[in-house]
Short mmCIF file of C-alpha atoms in Angstrom, two decimals:
data_model
loop_
_atom_site.label_atom_id
_atom_site.label_comp_id
_atom_site.label_asym_id
_atom_site.label_seq_id
_atom_site.Cartn_x
_atom_site.Cartn_y
_atom_site.Cartn_z
CA UNK M 1 -11.18 8.31 -14.30
CA UNK M 2 -12.87 11.62 -14.96
CA UNK M 3 -10.97 14.90 -15.03
CA UNK M 4 -12.56 15.83 -11.69
CA UNK M 5 -11.40 12.56 -10.15
CA UNK M 6 -7.85 13.13 -11.40
CA UNK M 7 -7.82 16.63 -9.91
CA UNK M 8 -9.20 15.36 -6.58
CA UNK M 9 -6.53 12.66 -6.39
CA UNK M 10 -3.73 15.10 -7.21
CA UNK M 11 -5.05 17.51 -4.55
CA UNK M 12 -4.82 14.68 -2.02
CA UNK M 13 -1.18 14.19 -3.03
CA UNK M 14 -0.46 17.92 -3.08
CA UNK M 15 0.69 17.60 -6.70
CA UNK M 16 0.01 19.60 -9.84
CA UNK M 17 -1.24 17.93 -12.99
CA UNK M 18 1.89 16.90 -14.95
CA UNK M 19 2.44 17.92 -18.54
CA UNK M 20 3.88 14.55 -19.54
CA UNK M 21 4.11 11.08 -17.97
CA UNK M 22 7.85 11.18 -17.34
CA UNK M 23 10.06 9.14 -15.01
CA UNK M 24 10.76 12.22 -12.87
CA UNK M 25 7.05 12.91 -12.43
CA UNK M 26 6.44 9.24 -11.57
CA UNK M 27 8.98 9.39 -8.78
CA UNK M 28 7.52 12.66 -7.44
CA UNK M 29 3.99 11.27 -7.47
CA UNK M 30 5.06 8.05 -5.79
CA UNK M 31 6.95 9.81 -3.00
CA UNK M 32 4.00 12.17 -2.48
CA UNK M 33 1.70 9.15 -2.26
CA UNK M 34 3.88 7.53 0.42
CA UNK M 35 3.84 10.75 2.43
CA UNK M 36 0.15 11.62 2.19
CA UNK M 37 -1.81 8.36 1.82
CA UNK M 38 -1.16 5.99 4.75
CA UNK M 39 -0.63 2.27 4.43
CA UNK M 40 -3.33 1.02 6.80
CA UNK M 41 -5.54 -1.99 7.47
CA UNK M 42 -8.17 -0.23 9.59
CA UNK M 43 -11.07 -1.40 7.41
CA UNK M 44 -10.33 -5.00 8.42
CA UNK M 45 -10.88 -4.14 12.09
CA UNK M 46 -13.70 -1.64 11.63
CA UNK M 47 -15.85 -4.19 9.81
CA UNK M 48 -15.67 -2.26 6.52
CA UNK M 49 -15.86 -4.17 3.25
CA UNK M 50 -12.71 -4.17 1.13
CA UNK M 51 -13.86 -3.93 -2.49
CA UNK M 52 -11.45 -3.85 -5.42
CA UNK M 53 -13.47 -1.66 -7.77
CA UNK M 54 -11.94 1.51 -9.18
CA UNK M 55 -14.78 3.82 -8.15
CA UNK M 56 -14.78 2.47 -4.58
CA UNK M 57 -11.01 2.78 -4.29
CA UNK M 58 -11.02 6.36 -5.54
CA UNK M 59 -13.86 7.25 -3.18
CA UNK M 60 -11.88 5.83 -0.25
CA UNK M 61 -8.59 7.55 -1.11
CA UNK M 62 -9.89 10.92 -2.29
CA UNK M 63 -13.40 11.25 -0.84
CA UNK M 64 -12.94 9.63 2.58
CA UNK M 65 -9.23 10.62 2.67
CA UNK M 66 -8.27 7.16 3.89
CA UNK M 67 -5.44 4.83 3.01
CA UNK M 68 -5.48 1.07 2.55
CA UNK M 69 -3.26 -1.95 2.00
CA UNK M 70 -1.42 -2.91 -1.20
CA UNK M 71 -4.45 -3.96 -3.27
CA UNK M 72 -6.22 -0.68 -2.54
CA UNK M 73 -3.27 1.71 -2.70
CA UNK M 74 -1.63 0.31 -5.81
CA UNK M 75 -5.01 -0.28 -7.41
CA UNK M 76 -5.97 3.37 -6.96
CA UNK M 77 -2.49 4.69 -7.82
CA UNK M 78 -2.41 2.57 -10.96
CA UNK M 79 -5.72 4.08 -12.07
CA UNK M 80 -4.32 7.58 -11.55
CA UNK M 81 -1.12 6.85 -13.46
CA UNK M 82 -3.10 5.36 -16.36
CA UNK M 83 -5.29 8.45 -16.49
CA UNK M 84 -2.16 10.62 -16.60
CA UNK M 85 -0.86 8.79 -19.66
CA UNK M 86 1.43 6.14 -18.21
CA UNK M 87 1.28 2.56 -19.45
CA UNK M 88 0.47 0.56 -16.33
CA UNK M 89 0.30 -3.18 -15.76
CA UNK M 90 -0.77 -4.85 -12.51
CA UNK M 91 1.55 -7.62 -11.36
CA UNK M 92 0.81 -10.35 -8.81
CA UNK M 93 3.33 -11.10 -6.10
CA UNK M 94 3.88 -13.58 -3.27
CA UNK M 95 5.47 -12.19 -0.13
CA UNK M 96 8.29 -14.02 1.68
CA UNK M 97 7.71 -14.65 5.38
CA UNK M 98 10.38 -14.48 8.06
CA UNK M 99 11.52 -18.02 7.27
CA UNK M 100 11.85 -17.44 3.53
CA UNK M 101 8.60 -19.14 2.52
CA UNK M 102 6.34 -17.65 -0.13
CA UNK M 103 2.81 -16.61 0.74
CA UNK M 104 -0.46 -17.23 -1.08
CA UNK M 105 -0.98 -16.49 -4.80
CA UNK M 106 -2.06 -12.87 -5.36
CA UNK M 107 -0.51 -12.06 -1.99
CA UNK M 108 0.61 -8.65 -3.21
CA UNK M 109 -0.19 -6.19 -5.99
CA UNK M 110 2.57 -4.10 -7.58
CA UNK M 111 2.73 -1.85 -10.64
CA UNK M 112 4.92 -2.03 -13.75
CA UNK M 113 4.92 1.45 -15.22
CA UNK M 114 6.23 2.61 -18.61
CA UNK M 115 6.98 6.31 -19.08
CA UNK M 116 6.98 8.60 -22.09
CA UNK M 117 10.78 8.21 -22.35
CA UNK M 118 10.35 4.46 -22.77
CA UNK M 119 11.65 3.63 -19.26
CA UNK M 120 9.99 0.82 -17.31
CA UNK M 121 9.73 1.06 -13.51
CA UNK M 122 8.41 -0.98 -10.62
CA UNK M 123 6.32 1.41 -8.53
CA UNK M 124 7.98 0.47 -5.22
CA UNK M 125 10.67 2.98 -4.30
CA UNK M 126 13.99 1.56 -3.04
CA UNK M 127 13.59 -2.04 -4.21
CA UNK M 128 15.93 -3.96 -6.53
CA UNK M 129 14.68 -6.55 -8.98
CA UNK M 130 16.47 -9.80 -9.84
CA UNK M 131 15.54 -12.90 -11.81
CA UNK M 132 14.03 -15.48 -9.45
CA UNK M 133 15.47 -18.93 -8.97
CA UNK M 134 13.43 -22.15 -8.87
CA UNK M 135 10.49 -22.33 -6.47
CA UNK M 136 9.84 -25.11 -3.93
CA UNK M 137 8.53 -27.36 -6.72
CA UNK M 138 11.65 -26.79 -8.82
CA UNK M 139 9.87 -24.62 -11.39
CA UNK M 140 11.43 -21.46 -12.75
CA UNK M 141 9.02 -19.50 -14.88
CA UNK M 142 10.80 -16.18 -15.43
CA UNK M 143 9.43 -14.53 -12.28
CA UNK M 144 11.23 -11.66 -10.55
CA UNK M 145 12.35 -11.31 -6.95
CA UNK M 146 12.13 -7.87 -5.33
CA UNK M 147 14.96 -7.31 -2.85
CA UNK M 148 15.91 -4.81 -0.15
CA UNK M 149 19.56 -4.81 0.93
CA UNK M 150 20.01 -8.11 -0.86
CA UNK M 151 17.13 -9.87 0.94
CA UNK M 152 14.12 -11.05 -1.08
CA UNK M 153 10.88 -9.34 -0.04
CA UNK M 154 8.40 -10.75 -2.55
CA UNK M 155 8.25 -12.59 -5.86
CA UNK M 156 6.51 -11.04 -8.86
CA UNK M 157 4.94 -12.75 -11.82
CA UNK M 158 5.63 -10.86 -15.04
CA UNK M 159 2.23 -11.63 -16.57
CA UNK M 160 -0.13 -8.61 -16.39
CA UNK M 161 -3.30 -9.04 -14.31
CA UNK M 162 -6.66 -7.28 -13.93
CA UNK M 163 -7.65 -5.62 -10.65
CA UNK M 164 -10.43 -8.15 -10.09
CA UNK M 165 -7.90 -10.99 -10.11
CA UNK M 166 -6.72 -9.86 -6.68
CA UNK M 167 -10.16 -10.12 -5.01
CA UNK M 168 -9.47 -13.56 -3.53
CA UNK M 169 -6.15 -12.43 -2.05
CA UNK M 170 -7.75 -9.30 -0.59
CA UNK M 171 -10.58 -11.39 0.90
CA UNK M 172 -8.12 -13.86 2.44
CA UNK M 173 -6.02 -11.11 4.02
CA UNK M 174 -9.19 -9.41 5.31
CA UNK M 175 -10.72 -12.50 6.89
CA UNK M 176 -8.24 -15.30 7.59
CA UNK M 177 -7.03 -15.57 11.21
CA UNK M 178 -3.63 -16.61 9.82
CA UNK M 179 -3.22 -13.35 7.90
CA UNK M 180 -1.02 -10.78 9.62
CA UNK M 181 -3.54 -8.10 8.63
CA UNK M 182 -6.26 -9.63 10.83
CA UNK M 183 -3.88 -10.17 13.75
CA UNK M 184 -2.66 -6.59 14.09
CA UNK M 185 -3.47 -2.94 13.43
CA UNK M 186 -1.18 -0.80 11.29
CA UNK M 187 -1.23 2.76 10.01
CA UNK M 188 2.02 4.11 8.57
CA UNK M 189 3.37 6.78 6.24
CA UNK M 190 6.58 8.51 5.27
CA UNK M 191 7.23 11.90 6.83
CA UNK M 192 8.32 15.01 4.99
CA UNK M 193 11.88 14.76 6.37
CA UNK M 194 12.35 11.21 5.07
CA UNK M 195 11.46 9.41 8.28
CA UNK M 196 8.38 7.36 9.09
CA UNK M 197 5.54 7.46 11.57
CA UNK M 198 3.64 4.30 12.50
CA UNK M 199 0.68 3.66 14.79
CA UNK M 200 0.23 -0.01 15.74
CA UNK M 201 -2.80 -0.25 17.96
CA UNK M 202 -1.90 2.19 20.73
CA UNK M 203 1.87 2.17 20.14
CA UNK M 204 3.13 5.24 18.27
CA UNK M 205 6.61 4.98 16.77
CA UNK M 206 8.42 7.85 15.06
CA UNK M 207 11.56 7.09 13.06
CA UNK M 208 13.76 10.01 12.00
CA UNK M 209 15.65 10.11 8.72
CA UNK M 210 18.86 9.18 10.56
CA UNK M 211 17.24 6.03 11.94
CA UNK M 212 16.70 7.18 15.52
CA UNK M 213 13.36 6.11 16.99
CA UNK M 214 10.94 7.29 19.64
CA UNK M 215 8.09 5.09 20.90
CA UNK M 216 5.23 5.87 23.22
CA UNK M 217 2.02 4.17 24.35
CA UNK M 218 -1.20 6.14 23.94
CA UNK M 219 -3.40 5.73 26.98
CA UNK M 220 -6.83 7.01 25.96
CA UNK M 221 -9.14 6.60 22.97
CA UNK M 222 -9.07 10.36 22.54
CA UNK M 223 -5.29 10.29 22.12
CA UNK M 224 -5.51 7.50 19.54
CA UNK M 225 -8.20 9.27 17.52
CA UNK M 226 -6.21 12.51 17.67
CA UNK M 227 -3.12 10.80 16.21
CA UNK M 228 -5.17 9.27 13.40
CA UNK M 229 -6.63 12.71 12.68
CA UNK M 230 -3.61 14.99 13.14
CA UNK M 231 -0.75 12.75 11.98
CA UNK M 232 -2.48 10.66 9.29
CA UNK M 233 -5.44 12.83 8.23
CA UNK M 234 -7.91 10.03 9.04
CA UNK M 235 -11.15 10.95 10.81
CA UNK M 236 -12.60 8.02 12.78
CA UNK M 237 -15.65 7.91 15.03
CA UNK M 238 -14.23 5.09 17.15
CA UNK M 239 -10.93 3.39 17.83
CA UNK M 240 -10.46 0.20 15.80
CA UNK M 241 -9.59 -2.93 17.77
CA UNK M 242 -8.07 -6.18 16.54
CA UNK M 243 -10.92 -8.53 15.69
CA UNK M 244 -9.06 -11.67 14.53
CA UNK M 245 -10.28 -13.83 17.42
CA UNK M 246 -13.83 -13.55 16.14
CA UNK M 247 -13.01 -14.58 12.58
CA UNK M 248 -13.70 -17.99 11.17
CA UNK M 249 -10.86 -20.11 9.84
#
């Protein structure tokens, strides 16, 4: 990344350039990222190509002021952290479904980050890491399970990967009719008060920091586009619609 690209990214996050790559700064940057850069799969339904190249990811996040899904967000964030002096490794994960089955290889991209103090962090706030047990084939290769409230969310390999290794997983999630990303629309971010706002198609859900929720259905395209613009900072010329029925298997 160039110095100008670093500054543009930090402006998007509303963060100043840090003096050192510390654990405290990492947490601040990560929380700012969750608040300002939405997790969204709109490209899948707008017919936009998902390309895992650093320049394209930076252009999407900082130039177009868009978000993305895990490959894009963690790919771009990892590039920023590396440029700021952190030691960053990309890790491949397989996400558990509702029945406890693991997804495809390269199902998820996460970051292992080492700070100037020598601390090592997983760049996913609120998760706990435990040594994984044997998989369905009985193998146990030193992988890690990432848990929330004691429930496994995804399994991480500890071997570092390159960004291009995730291209097949990103393609599958962008095109397969069995991927949850092609079957639904999602745009979500943390709010400044610790809650969350999520737009799923035309359903807008706001969750306060105390867990209380409000849900409403948006009736017009103008309302949907206004929410994307005003609540997520995403300017769209048309409302995305789920396109999974037209995808080949």
